[in-house]
């Protein structure tokens, strides 16, 4: 039972480059989320999805795009990376609104 | 505007003693609260939750207390163990809009022998 899997685990990007972070869950969860964690800022919601084909903006959506073409996958894209996007990114999923989240182990992204 | 606040960035407690982690919130619409625990290089894991219809919820060594009038919740760990050393996040959601959680900034707990 893999749970929530994030790829890659580490990445270094140059300013202006693009990349996609993949989140996959095998629990048939409806809800999926992307958070970023920064020192002193806690976990801040970037984008989320309440079902296949749906996406919505969270607290800090600027500079990111997402897609949920398949129920099990939630992709986070950076079209033109900036140093301010250096962070640890966590994906999470849950079965419904009244259950706790299951988190992935994170992706550490550095933009130089 | 930080809706969920953890004002103590760190806490150090001796093994066997009680650890008390605090969390304050500003949005009176929040009515479901959770605590998550995070070890380095891992994702947060769910620890315990409480609904606003209760003022206490207990699970083994972990107890969460909710004071709605003060918009304050706390997590008590008794007795504290070295394996409890981690970062603890509180989180909150609005029942009618429970599609996302708002997290606090976290408190790093260190339990020393």
mmCIF file of C-alpha atoms in Angstrom:
data_model
loop_
_atom_site.group_PDB
_atom_site.id
_atom_site.type_symbol
_atom_site.label_atom_id
_atom_site.label_comp_id
_atom_site.label_asym_id
_atom_site.label_seq_id
_atom_site.Cartn_x
_atom_site.Cartn_y
_atom_site.Cartn_z
ATOM 1 C CA UNK A 1 0.000 0.000 0.000
ATOM 2 C CA UNK A 2 1.995 2.981 -1.318
ATOM 3 C CA UNK A 3 -0.368 5.752 -0.137
ATOM 4 C CA UNK A 4 0.714 9.099 -1.582
ATOM 5 C CA UNK A 5 3.827 9.111 -3.767
ATOM 6 C CA UNK A 6 5.606 12.270 -4.883
ATOM 7 C CA UNK A 7 8.167 12.463 -7.656
ATOM 8 C CA UNK A 8 10.836 13.709 -7.794
ATOM 9 C CA UNK A 9 12.080 13.881 -4.201
ATOM 10 C CA UNK A 10 14.730 16.510 -4.944
ATOM 11 C CA UNK A 11 15.271 18.939 -7.789
ATOM 12 C CA UNK A 12 17.441 21.944 -8.552
ATOM 13 C CA UNK A 13 16.169 24.349 -11.200
ATOM 14 C CA UNK A 14 17.616 27.441 -12.772
ATOM 15 C CA UNK A 15 15.529 30.612 -12.739
ATOM 16 C CA UNK A 16 13.138 30.570 -15.663
ATOM 17 C CA UNK A 17 13.093 26.806 -16.144
ATOM 18 C CA UNK A 18 9.869 24.851 -15.970
ATOM 19 C CA UNK A 19 9.034 21.593 -14.292
ATOM 20 C CA UNK A 20 6.144 19.411 -13.167
ATOM 21 C CA UNK A 21 5.789 17.732 -9.802
ATOM 22 C CA UNK A 22 3.753 14.541 -9.807
ATOM 23 C CA UNK A 23 1.564 13.301 -7.000
ATOM 24 C CA UNK A 24 -0.008 9.863 -7.219
ATOM 25 C CA UNK A 25 -2.326 8.189 -4.716
ATOM 26 C CA UNK A 26 -3.624 4.636 -4.756
ATOM 27 C CA UNK A 27 -6.381 5.027 -2.147
ATOM 28 C CA UNK A 28 -9.135 6.166 -4.521
ATOM 29 C CA UNK A 29 -9.328 9.494 -2.687
ATOM 30 C CA UNK A 30 -11.483 12.250 -4.122
ATOM 31 C CA UNK A 31 -9.637 15.229 -2.637
ATOM 32 C CA UNK A 32 -6.035 16.148 -3.417
ATOM 33 C CA UNK A 33 -3.929 19.110 -2.325
ATOM 34 C CA UNK A 34 -0.593 20.789 -2.927
ATOM 35 C CA UNK A 35 1.064 22.615 -0.019
ATOM 36 C CA UNK A 36 4.400 24.319 0.352
ATOM 37 C CA UNK A 37 6.356 24.463 3.582
ATOM 38 C CA UNK A 38 8.703 27.345 4.302
ATOM 39 C CA UNK A 39 10.563 28.197 7.529
ATOM 40 C CA UNK A 40 8.341 30.180 9.885
ATOM 41 C CA UNK A 41 5.392 29.954 7.487
ATOM 42 C CA UNK A 42 4.010 26.508 8.187
ATOM 43 C CA UNK A 43 2.117 24.710 5.444
ATOM 44 C CA UNK A 44 0.413 26.944 2.916
ATOM 45 C CA UNK A 45 -2.122 25.668 0.409
ATOM 46 C CA UNK A 46 -1.214 26.266 -3.249
ATOM 47 C CA UNK A 47 -4.001 24.528 -5.180
ATOM 48 C CA UNK A 48 -6.424 21.730 -4.505
ATOM 49 C CA UNK A 49 -8.913 19.456 -6.229
ATOM 50 C CA UNK A 50 -12.197 18.045 -4.959
ATOM 51 C CA UNK A 51 -12.475 15.486 -7.742
ATOM 52 C CA UNK A 52 -11.248 14.371 -11.129
ATOM 53 C CA UNK A 53 -11.273 17.236 -13.614
ATOM 54 C CA UNK A 54 -11.631 19.946 -10.935
ATOM 55 C CA UNK A 55 -9.064 22.360 -9.505
ATOM 56 C CA UNK A 56 -9.216 25.396 -7.251
ATOM 57 C CA UNK A 57 -6.848 28.039 -5.933
ATOM 58 C CA UNK A 58 -5.544 27.982 -2.408
ATOM 59 C CA UNK A 59 -3.749 30.636 -0.358
ATOM 60 C CA UNK A 60 -0.634 31.047 -2.547
ATOM 61 C CA UNK A 61 -1.498 30.002 -6.144
ATOM 62 C CA UNK A 62 0.541 32.566 -8.105
ATOM 63 C CA UNK A 63 3.262 31.081 -10.293
ATOM 64 C CA UNK A 64 1.774 27.576 -10.204
ATOM 65 C CA UNK A 65 -0.678 25.613 -12.301
ATOM 66 C CA UNK A 66 -2.281 22.250 -11.627
ATOM 67 C CA UNK A 67 -4.154 19.527 -13.429
ATOM 68 C CA UNK A 68 -6.251 16.561 -12.259
ATOM 69 C CA UNK A 69 -6.916 14.640 -15.457
ATOM 70 C CA UNK A 70 -7.013 11.302 -13.632
ATOM 71 C CA UNK A 71 -8.429 10.734 -10.168
ATOM 72 C CA UNK A 72 -5.227 9.208 -8.863
ATOM 73 C CA UNK A 73 -2.860 11.930 -10.109
ATOM 74 C CA UNK A 74 -2.479 15.602 -9.243
ATOM 75 C CA UNK A 75 0.215 17.533 -11.112
ATOM 76 C CA UNK A 76 1.791 20.800 -9.986
ATOM 77 C CA UNK A 77 3.510 22.855 -12.665
ATOM 78 C CA UNK A 78 5.959 25.714 -12.482
ATOM 79 C CA UNK A 79 6.080 27.457 -15.859
ATOM 80 C CA UNK A 80 8.947 29.842 -15.087
ATOM 81 C CA UNK A 81 10.657 29.025 -11.801
ATOM 82 C CA UNK A 82 11.727 31.837 -9.466
ATOM 83 C CA UNK A 83 14.003 31.720 -6.390
ATOM 84 C CA UNK A 84 10.933 32.522 -4.246
ATOM 85 C CA UNK A 85 9.593 29.094 -5.189
ATOM 86 C CA UNK A 86 12.444 27.377 -3.380
ATOM 87 C CA UNK A 87 10.541 25.297 -0.849
ATOM 88 C CA UNK A 88 9.483 21.842 0.228
ATOM 89 C CA UNK A 89 6.307 20.794 -1.540
ATOM 90 C CA UNK A 90 3.848 18.349 -0.040
ATOM 91 C CA UNK A 91 0.991 16.624 -1.736
ATOM 92 C CA UNK A 92 -1.905 15.262 0.298
ATOM 93 C CA UNK A 93 -5.128 13.411 -0.340
ATOM 94 C CA UNK A 94 -8.231 12.399 1.586
ATOM 95 C CA UNK A 95 -11.300 10.314 0.956
ATOM 96 C CA UNK A 96 -13.844 12.987 1.822
ATOM 97 C CA UNK A 97 -14.165 16.249 3.660
ATOM 98 C CA UNK A 98 -14.378 14.697 7.132
ATOM 99 C CA UNK A 99 -11.278 12.572 7.020
ATOM 100 C CA UNK A 100 -7.713 13.530 7.794
ATOM 101 C CA UNK A 101 -5.139 14.050 5.105
ATOM 102 C CA UNK A 102 -2.564 11.496 4.003
ATOM 103 C CA UNK A 103 0.617 13.292 3.014
ATOM 104 C CA UNK A 104 3.404 12.338 0.674
ATOM 105 C CA UNK A 105 7.019 12.555 1.820
ATOM 106 C CA UNK A 106 7.687 15.828 0.026
ATOM 107 C CA UNK A 107 9.706 17.283 -2.848
ATOM 108 C CA UNK A 108 12.570 19.597 -1.985
ATOM 109 C CA UNK A 109 12.911 22.154 -4.778
ATOM 110 C CA UNK A 110 15.726 24.670 -5.039
ATOM 111 C CA UNK A 111 15.624 27.428 -7.649
ATOM 112 C CA UNK A 112 18.966 29.110 -8.271
ATOM 113 C CA UNK B 1 -3.395 37.152 7.649
ATOM 114 C CA UNK B 2 -2.530 34.079 9.683
ATOM 115 C CA UNK B 3 -5.817 32.489 10.704
ATOM 116 C CA UNK B 4 -4.151 29.715 12.702
ATOM 117 C CA UNK B 5 -1.241 30.680 14.913
ATOM 118 C CA UNK B 6 1.282 28.714 16.899
ATOM 119 C CA UNK B 7 3.188 31.375 18.792
ATOM 120 C CA UNK B 8 5.856 29.091 20.234
ATOM 121 C CA UNK B 9 8.253 27.995 17.491
ATOM 122 C CA UNK B 10 9.977 25.547 19.814
ATOM 123 C CA UNK B 11 9.525 23.688 23.092
ATOM 124 C CA UNK B 12 11.948 21.582 25.091
ATOM 125 C CA UNK B 13 10.661 19.062 27.660
ATOM 126 C CA UNK B 14 12.257 16.397 29.779
ATOM 127 C CA UNK B 15 11.305 12.784 29.142
ATOM 128 C CA UNK B 16 8.402 11.678 31.328
ATOM 129 C CA UNK B 17 7.057 15.201 31.836
ATOM 130 C CA UNK B 18 4.064 16.794 30.161
ATOM 131 C CA UNK B 19 4.379 18.618 26.838
ATOM 132 C CA UNK B 20 1.802 21.320 26.119
ATOM 133 C CA UNK B 21 1.583 22.740 22.628
ATOM 134 C CA UNK B 22 -0.690 25.688 21.994
ATOM 135 C CA UNK B 23 -2.622 26.975 19.016
ATOM 136 C CA UNK B 24 -4.818 30.046 18.542
ATOM 137 C CA UNK B 25 -7.215 30.798 15.725
ATOM 138 C CA UNK B 26 -9.027 33.889 14.565
ATOM 139 C CA UNK B 27 -11.804 32.572 12.336
ATOM 140 C CA UNK B 28 -14.883 31.864 14.456
ATOM 141 C CA UNK B 29 -16.281 29.741 11.630
ATOM 142 C CA UNK B 30 -13.658 27.038 12.237
ATOM 143 C CA UNK B 31 -15.257 24.047 13.873
ATOM 144 C CA UNK B 32 -12.958 21.119 13.163
ATOM 145 C CA UNK B 33 -9.384 21.028 14.422
ATOM 146 C CA UNK B 34 -6.538 18.604 13.916
ATOM 147 C CA UNK B 35 -2.973 18.083 15.036
ATOM 148 C CA UNK B 36 -0.292 16.699 12.743
ATOM 149 C CA UNK B 37 3.184 15.502 13.600
ATOM 150 C CA UNK B 38 6.127 15.799 11.232
ATOM 151 C CA UNK B 39 9.542 14.161 11.374
ATOM 152 C CA UNK B 40 12.412 15.492 9.224
ATOM 153 C CA UNK B 41 12.312 14.394 5.575
ATOM 154 C CA UNK B 42 8.829 12.935 5.998
ATOM 155 C CA UNK B 43 5.327 14.194 5.335
ATOM 156 C CA UNK B 44 3.078 15.215 8.234
ATOM 157 C CA UNK B 45 1.041 12.439 9.814
ATOM 158 C CA UNK B 46 -2.348 12.788 11.476
ATOM 159 C CA UNK B 47 -2.261 12.668 15.254
ATOM 160 C CA UNK B 48 -5.599 13.644 16.782
ATOM 161 C CA UNK B 49 -8.628 15.786 16.011
ATOM 162 C CA UNK B 50 -11.513 17.492 17.767
ATOM 163 C CA UNK B 51 -14.858 18.802 16.675
ATOM 164 C CA UNK B 52 -16.216 22.045 18.084
ATOM 165 C CA UNK B 53 -19.061 20.183 19.780
ATOM 166 C CA UNK B 54 -16.474 18.769 22.188
ATOM 167 C CA UNK B 55 -13.993 20.438 24.498
ATOM 168 C CA UNK B 56 -11.699 17.445 24.944
ATOM 169 C CA UNK B 57 -10.590 14.436 22.966
ATOM 170 C CA UNK B 58 -8.168 11.826 24.230
ATOM 171 C CA UNK B 59 -6.155 9.146 22.465
ATOM 172 C CA UNK B 60 -3.618 7.335 24.597
ATOM 173 C CA UNK B 61 -0.906 9.764 25.675
ATOM 174 C CA UNK B 62 -2.373 12.554 23.545
ATOM 175 C CA UNK B 63 -5.209 14.856 24.590
ATOM 176 C CA UNK B 64 -6.507 17.866 22.720
ATOM 177 C CA UNK B 65 -8.427 20.584 24.541
ATOM 178 C CA UNK B 66 -10.599 23.166 22.814
ATOM 179 C CA UNK B 67 -11.663 26.498 24.323
ATOM 180 C CA UNK B 68 -14.026 28.017 21.790
ATOM 181 C CA UNK B 69 -14.634 31.242 23.686
ATOM 182 C CA UNK B 70 -10.887 31.921 23.706
ATOM 183 C CA UNK B 71 -10.388 30.492 20.208
ATOM 184 C CA UNK B 72 -7.618 28.366 21.621
ATOM 185 C CA UNK B 73 -6.674 24.721 21.481
ATOM 186 C CA UNK B 74 -3.860 22.803 23.062
ATOM 187 C CA UNK B 75 -2.243 19.399 22.687
ATOM 188 C CA UNK B 76 -1.048 17.621 25.823
ATOM 189 C CA UNK B 77 1.397 14.742 25.624
ATOM 190 C CA UNK B 78 1.777 12.750 28.831
ATOM 191 C CA UNK B 79 4.271 11.279 29.454
ATOM 192 C CA UNK B 80 6.571 12.753 26.834
ATOM 193 C CA UNK B 81 8.969 10.364 25.125
ATOM 194 C CA UNK B 82 12.091 11.038 23.021
ATOM 195 C CA UNK B 83 10.250 9.636 19.979
ATOM 196 C CA UNK B 84 7.782 12.511 20.314
ATOM 197 C CA UNK B 85 10.499 14.926 19.199
ATOM 198 C CA UNK B 86 9.106 16.381 15.970
ATOM 199 C CA UNK B 87 7.371 19.441 14.548
ATOM 200 C CA UNK B 88 3.688 19.667 15.462
ATOM 201 C CA UNK B 89 1.190 21.528 13.292
ATOM 202 C CA UNK B 90 -2.329 22.426 14.281
ATOM 203 C CA UNK B 91 -4.892 22.813 11.506
ATOM 204 C CA UNK B 92 -8.477 23.984 11.228
ATOM 205 C CA UNK B 93 -11.360 23.869 8.807
ATOM 206 C CA UNK B 94 -14.874 25.211 8.442
ATOM 207 C CA UNK B 95 -17.507 22.478 8.564
ATOM 208 C CA UNK B 96 -19.543 23.848 5.692
ATOM 209 C CA UNK B 97 -16.399 24.297 3.636
ATOM 210 C CA UNK B 98 -14.333 21.337 4.689
ATOM 211 C CA UNK B 99 -12.523 20.944 1.410
ATOM 212 C CA UNK B 100 -9.293 22.390 2.787
ATOM 213 C CA UNK B 101 -7.362 22.740 6.012
ATOM 214 C CA UNK B 102 -5.570 25.863 7.208
ATOM 215 C CA UNK B 103 -2.337 25.032 9.009
ATOM 216 C CA UNK B 104 -0.429 26.852 11.708
ATOM 217 C CA UNK B 105 3.281 27.601 11.519
ATOM 218 C CA UNK B 106 4.336 24.630 13.640
ATOM 219 C CA UNK B 107 6.069 24.060 16.983
ATOM 220 C CA UNK B 108 9.271 22.040 17.190
ATOM 221 C CA UNK B 109 9.156 19.782 20.251
ATOM 222 C CA UNK B 110 12.345 18.325 21.654
ATOM 223 C CA UNK B 111 12.093 15.705 24.388
ATOM 224 C CA UNK B 112 15.404 15.134 26.147
ATOM 225 C CA UNK B 113 16.358 12.282 28.489
#
